[in-house]
PDB file of C-alpha atoms in Angstrom:
ATOM      1  CA  MET A   1     147.133  99.904 128.543  1.00 46.00           C
ATOM      2  CA  ALA A   2     145.858 103.539 127.481  1.00 58.00           C
ATOM      3  CA  GLN A   3     142.553 104.464 127.669  1.00 73.00           C
ATOM      4  CA  THR A   4     140.157 105.734 124.825  1.00 83.00           C
ATOM      5  CA  ILE A   5     137.671 108.449 125.707  1.00 93.00           C
ATOM      6  CA  SER A   6     134.320 107.391 123.743  1.00 94.00           C
ATOM      7  CA  TYR A   7     130.966 109.370 123.625  1.00 96.00           C
ATOM      8  CA  ILE A   8     127.359 108.511 124.373  1.00 96.00           C
ATOM      9  CA  THR A   9     124.101 109.536 123.406  1.00 95.00           C
ATOM     10  CA  GLY A  10     121.643 111.028 125.661  1.00 94.00           C
ATOM     11  CA  SER A  11     119.169 107.539 124.616  1.00 90.00           C
ATOM     12  CA  GLN A  12     121.841 105.352 125.196  1.00 92.00           C
ATOM     13  CA  LEU A  13     122.258 106.841 128.628  1.00 93.00           C
ATOM     14  CA  LEU A  14     118.444 107.297 129.376  1.00 86.00           C
ATOM     15  CA  SER A  15     118.184 103.657 128.335  1.00 82.00           C
ATOM     16  CA  LEU A  16     120.628 102.107 130.808  1.00 77.00           C
ATOM     17  CA  GLN A  17     118.814 100.306 133.513  1.00 53.00           C
ATOM     18  CA  ARG A  18     119.875 101.102 137.507  1.00 69.00           C
ATOM     19  CA  ARG A  19     123.243  99.451 136.489  1.00 81.00           C
ATOM     20  CA  PRO A  20     125.322  99.684 139.772  1.00 85.00           C
ATOM     21  CA  ASN A  21     128.382  99.831 137.854  1.00 90.00           C
ATOM     22  CA  ILE A  22     127.971 103.357 136.103  1.00 93.00           C
ATOM     23  CA  ALA A  23     128.449 106.770 137.398  1.00 94.00           C
ATOM     24  CA  ILE A  24     127.727 109.958 135.932  1.00 95.00           C
ATOM     25  CA  ILE A  25     130.170 112.630 136.604  1.00 96.00           C
ATOM     26  CA  ASP A  26     128.914 116.251 135.859  1.00 96.00           C
ATOM     27  CA  VAL A  27     131.930 118.526 135.608  1.00 97.00           C
ATOM     28  CA  ARG A  28     129.955 122.107 135.375  1.00 96.00           C
ATOM     29  CA  ASP A  29     130.600 124.671 137.740  1.00 92.00           C
ATOM     30  CA  ASP A  30     128.242 126.857 139.551  1.00 83.00           C
ATOM     31  CA  GLU A  31     125.381 126.203 136.796  1.00 84.00           C
ATOM     32  CA  ARG A  32     124.735 122.420 138.455  1.00 84.00           C
ATOM     33  CA  SER A  33     123.305 124.578 141.279  1.00 79.00           C
ATOM     34  CA  TYR A  34     120.583 126.524 139.076  1.00 81.00           C
ATOM     35  CA  ASP A  35     119.901 124.837 136.132  1.00 87.00           C
ATOM     36  CA  GLY A  36     119.597 120.851 137.990  1.00 91.00           C
ATOM     37  CA  HIS A  37     121.395 117.970 136.937  1.00 93.00           C
ATOM     38  CA  ILE A  38     121.071 114.320 136.090  1.00 93.00           C
ATOM     39  CA  ALA A  39     119.774 112.505 138.752  1.00 90.00           C
ATOM     40  CA  GLY A  40     122.072 110.439 140.446  1.00 88.00           C
ATOM     41  CA  SER A  41     125.317 112.152 139.203  1.00 92.00           C
ATOM     42  CA  PHE A  42     128.337 112.872 141.064  1.00 93.00           C
ATOM     43  CA  HIS A  43     129.490 116.628 140.734  1.00 93.00           C
ATOM     44  CA  TYR A  44     133.206 117.335 140.400  1.00 96.00           C
ATOM     45  CA  ALA A  45     133.354 121.145 138.996  1.00 96.00           C
ATOM     46  CA  SER A  46     136.029 121.472 136.405  1.00 97.00           C
ATOM     47  CA  GLY A  47     138.048 124.431 138.297  1.00 95.00           C
ATOM     48  CA  THR A  48     139.235 121.980 140.813  1.00 96.00           C
ATOM     49  CA  PHE A  49     138.940 118.465 139.085  1.00 97.00           C
ATOM     50  CA  THR A  50     142.781 117.927 138.837  1.00 96.00           C
ATOM     51  CA  ASP A  51     142.929 118.594 142.594  1.00 97.00           C
ATOM     52  CA  LYS A  52     140.226 116.522 143.474  1.00 97.00           C
ATOM     53  CA  ILE A  53     140.786 113.184 141.127  1.00 96.00           C
ATOM     54  CA  THR A  54     141.719 110.856 143.973  1.00 95.00           C
ATOM     55  CA  ASN A  55     137.971 111.738 145.535  1.00 96.00           C
ATOM     56  CA  LEU A  56     136.400 110.860 142.478  1.00 97.00           C
ATOM     57  CA  ILE A  57     138.102 107.589 142.369  1.00 96.00           C
ATOM     58  CA  GLN A  58     137.242 106.873 145.629  1.00 95.00           C
ATOM     59  CA  ASP A  59     133.412 108.026 145.626  1.00 95.00           C
ATOM     60  CA  VAL A  60     133.101 105.630 142.287  1.00 95.00           C
ATOM     61  CA  LYS A  61     134.729 102.716 143.767  1.00 94.00           C
ATOM     62  CA  GLY A  62     133.134  99.492 142.093  1.00 93.00           C
ATOM     63  CA  LYS A  63     132.036 101.339 139.263  1.00 93.00           C
ATOM     64  CA  ASP A  64     133.675 100.243 135.591  1.00 92.00           C
ATOM     65  CA  THR A  65     132.370 103.000 133.369  1.00 93.00           C
ATOM     66  CA  LEU A  66     132.168 106.908 134.005  1.00 96.00           C
ATOM     67  CA  VAL A  67     130.118 108.979 131.829  1.00 96.00           C
ATOM     68  CA  PHE A  68     131.452 113.004 131.922  1.00 98.00           C
ATOM     69  CA  HIS A  69     129.396 115.921 130.947  1.00 97.00           C
ATOM     70  CA  CYS A  70     129.337 119.771 131.189  1.00 97.00           C
ATOM     71  CA  ALA A  71     126.705 122.282 129.676  1.00 96.00           C
ATOM     72  CA  LEU A  72     128.216 121.018 126.305  1.00 96.00           C
ATOM     73  CA  SER A  73     130.580 118.477 126.529  1.00 96.00           C
ATOM     74  CA  GLN A  74     132.648 120.342 123.933  1.00 96.00           C
ATOM     75  CA  VAL A  75     135.290 121.259 126.709  1.00 97.00           C
ATOM     76  CA  ARG A  76     135.075 120.771 130.016  1.00 97.00           C
ATOM     77  CA  GLY A  77     133.554 117.226 130.202  1.00 98.00           C
ATOM     78  CA  PRO A  78     136.204 115.895 127.680  1.00 98.00           C
ATOM     79  CA  THR A  79     138.830 117.730 128.735  1.00 97.00           C
ATOM     80  CA  CYS A  80     137.834 116.108 132.246  1.00 98.00           C
ATOM     81  CA  ALA A  81     137.920 112.900 131.220  1.00 98.00           C
ATOM     82  CA  TRP A  82     141.199 112.773 129.655  1.00 97.00           C
ATOM     83  CA  ARG A  83     142.524 113.879 132.561  1.00 97.00           C
ATOM     84  CA  LEU A  84     141.439 111.105 134.343  1.00 96.00           C
ATOM     85  CA  ALA A  85     142.418 108.621 131.612  1.00 95.00           C
ATOM     86  CA  ASN A  86     145.737 110.435 132.029  1.00 95.00           C
ATOM     87  CA  TYR A  87     145.862 110.272 135.811  1.00 95.00           C
ATOM     88  CA  LEU A  88     145.180 106.382 135.456  1.00 94.00           C
ATOM     89  CA  GLU A  89     147.604 105.822 133.183  1.00 92.00           C
ATOM     90  CA  GLU A  90     150.242 107.987 135.189  1.00 92.00           C
ATOM     91  CA  MET A  91     149.885 106.150 138.549  1.00 88.00           C
ATOM     92  CA  LYS A  92     149.436 103.067 136.611  1.00 83.00           C
ATOM     93  CA  GLU A  93     146.362 102.685 139.002  1.00 72.00           C
ATOM     94  CA  ASP A  94     143.981  99.848 138.473  1.00 78.00           C
ATOM     95  CA  ALA A  95     140.827 101.753 139.966  1.00 86.00           C
ATOM     96  CA  GLY A  96     138.638  99.023 138.078  1.00 91.00           C
ATOM     97  CA  ILE A  97     137.380 101.481 135.589  1.00 93.00           C
ATOM     98  CA  LYS A  98     137.060 100.333 132.184  1.00 92.00           C
ATOM     99  CA  ASN A  99     135.231 102.767 130.053  1.00 93.00           C
ATOM    100  CA  ILE A 100     135.154 106.752 130.450  1.00 96.00           C
ATOM    101  CA  LEU A 101     132.387 107.933 128.433  1.00 96.00           C
ATOM    102  CA  VAL A 102     131.401 111.882 127.417  1.00 97.00           C
ATOM    103  CA  LEU A 103     127.893 112.556 126.591  1.00 97.00           C
ATOM    104  CA  GLU A 104     127.307 114.175 123.407  1.00 97.00           C
ATOM    105  CA  ARG A 105     125.325 117.368 123.838  1.00 97.00           C
ATOM    106  CA  GLY A 106     125.886 117.460 127.188  1.00 97.00           C
ATOM    107  CA  PHE A 107     123.598 118.289 130.178  1.00 96.00           C
ATOM    108  CA  ASN A 108     121.959 121.143 127.718  1.00 96.00           C
ATOM    109  CA  GLY A 109     121.085 118.594 125.440  1.00 96.00           C
ATOM    110  CA  TRP A 110     119.996 116.238 127.795  1.00 95.00           C
ATOM    111  CA  GLU A 111     117.399 118.687 129.333  1.00 94.00           C
ATOM    112  CA  ALA A 112     116.389 119.932 126.107  1.00 95.00           C
ATOM    113  CA  SER A 113     115.370 116.890 124.678  1.00 93.00           C
ATOM    114  CA  GLY A 114     113.088 116.547 127.619  1.00 91.00           C
ATOM    115  CA  ARG A 115     114.967 114.369 129.502  1.00 91.00           C
ATOM    116  CA  PRO A 116     114.504 113.965 133.500  1.00 90.00           C
ATOM    117  CA  VAL A 117     116.598 116.467 135.347  1.00 91.00           C
ATOM    118  CA  CYS A 118     116.578 116.783 139.097  1.00 92.00           C
ATOM    119  CA  ARG A 119     116.813 119.912 140.785  1.00 89.00           C
ATOM    120  CA  CYS A 120     117.421 118.387 144.525  1.00 87.00           C
ATOM    121  CA  THR A 121     120.356 120.419 146.683  1.00 82.00           C
ATOM    122  CA  ASP A 122     121.733 117.078 148.297  1.00 79.00           C
ATOM    123  CA  ILE A 123     125.502 116.801 147.892  1.00 74.00           C
ATOM    124  CA  PRO A 124     125.976 113.825 146.676  1.00 74.00           C
ATOM    125  CA  CYS A 125     122.601 113.520 145.134  1.00 81.00           C
ATOM    126  CA  LYS A 126     120.517 110.826 146.307  1.00 75.00           C
ATOM    127  CA  GLY A 127     118.384 110.563 142.888  1.00 73.00           C
ATOM    128  CA  ALA A 128     118.218 107.217 140.729  1.00 53.00           C
ATOM    129  CA  SER A 129     121.397 107.134 138.363  1.00 41.00           C
ATOM    130  CA  ALA A 130     120.428 105.805 134.908  1.00 38.00           C
ATOM    131  CA  SER A 131     121.580 101.986 134.323  1.00 35.00           C
ATOM    132  CA  SER A 132     121.416  99.188 131.802  1.00 30.00           C
ATOM    133  CA  SER A 133     123.183  97.925 128.732  1.00 30.00           C
ATOM    134  CA  ILE A 134     125.034 100.411 126.327  1.00 31.00           C
ATOM    135  CA  ARG A 135     126.319 100.866 123.191  1.00 29.00           C
ATOM    136  CA  ILE A 136     129.455 103.042 122.579  1.00 31.00           C
ATOM    137  CA  HIS A 137     130.787 104.075 119.861  1.00 30.00           C
ATOM    138  CA  SER A 138     134.097 106.257 119.510  1.00 31.00           C
ATOM    139  CA  ARG A 139     134.574 109.661 117.841  1.00 30.00           C
TER     140      ARG A 139
END
């Protein structure tokens, strides 16, 4: 089954209430360490993403919705989302991932809109991640 990549707005992501089946995947490289991040997000730098896909699949076990982002979600975020979708398709792996989304406007848009940013240095971030019901639209 071919996976599709959809987009989610910051407002939609923020409105999610602690749903345990959602994971936010930050694929920014070095800027995560000094710009902060969305609380509870996993960090898989785009530069090494392909090499660590199997680690990601392990980390998100039990999650069926993954939300990818980079700084602007124009290149790295969507590219990594597609890499994961293609990997799952090629490997015929059923990781339980049903939705792969990309955060519109990325981290920069998230922060510019006044949404909460975590500046902890914990790896992985132990902050509460966003969760609840979500409207998905394709682009």
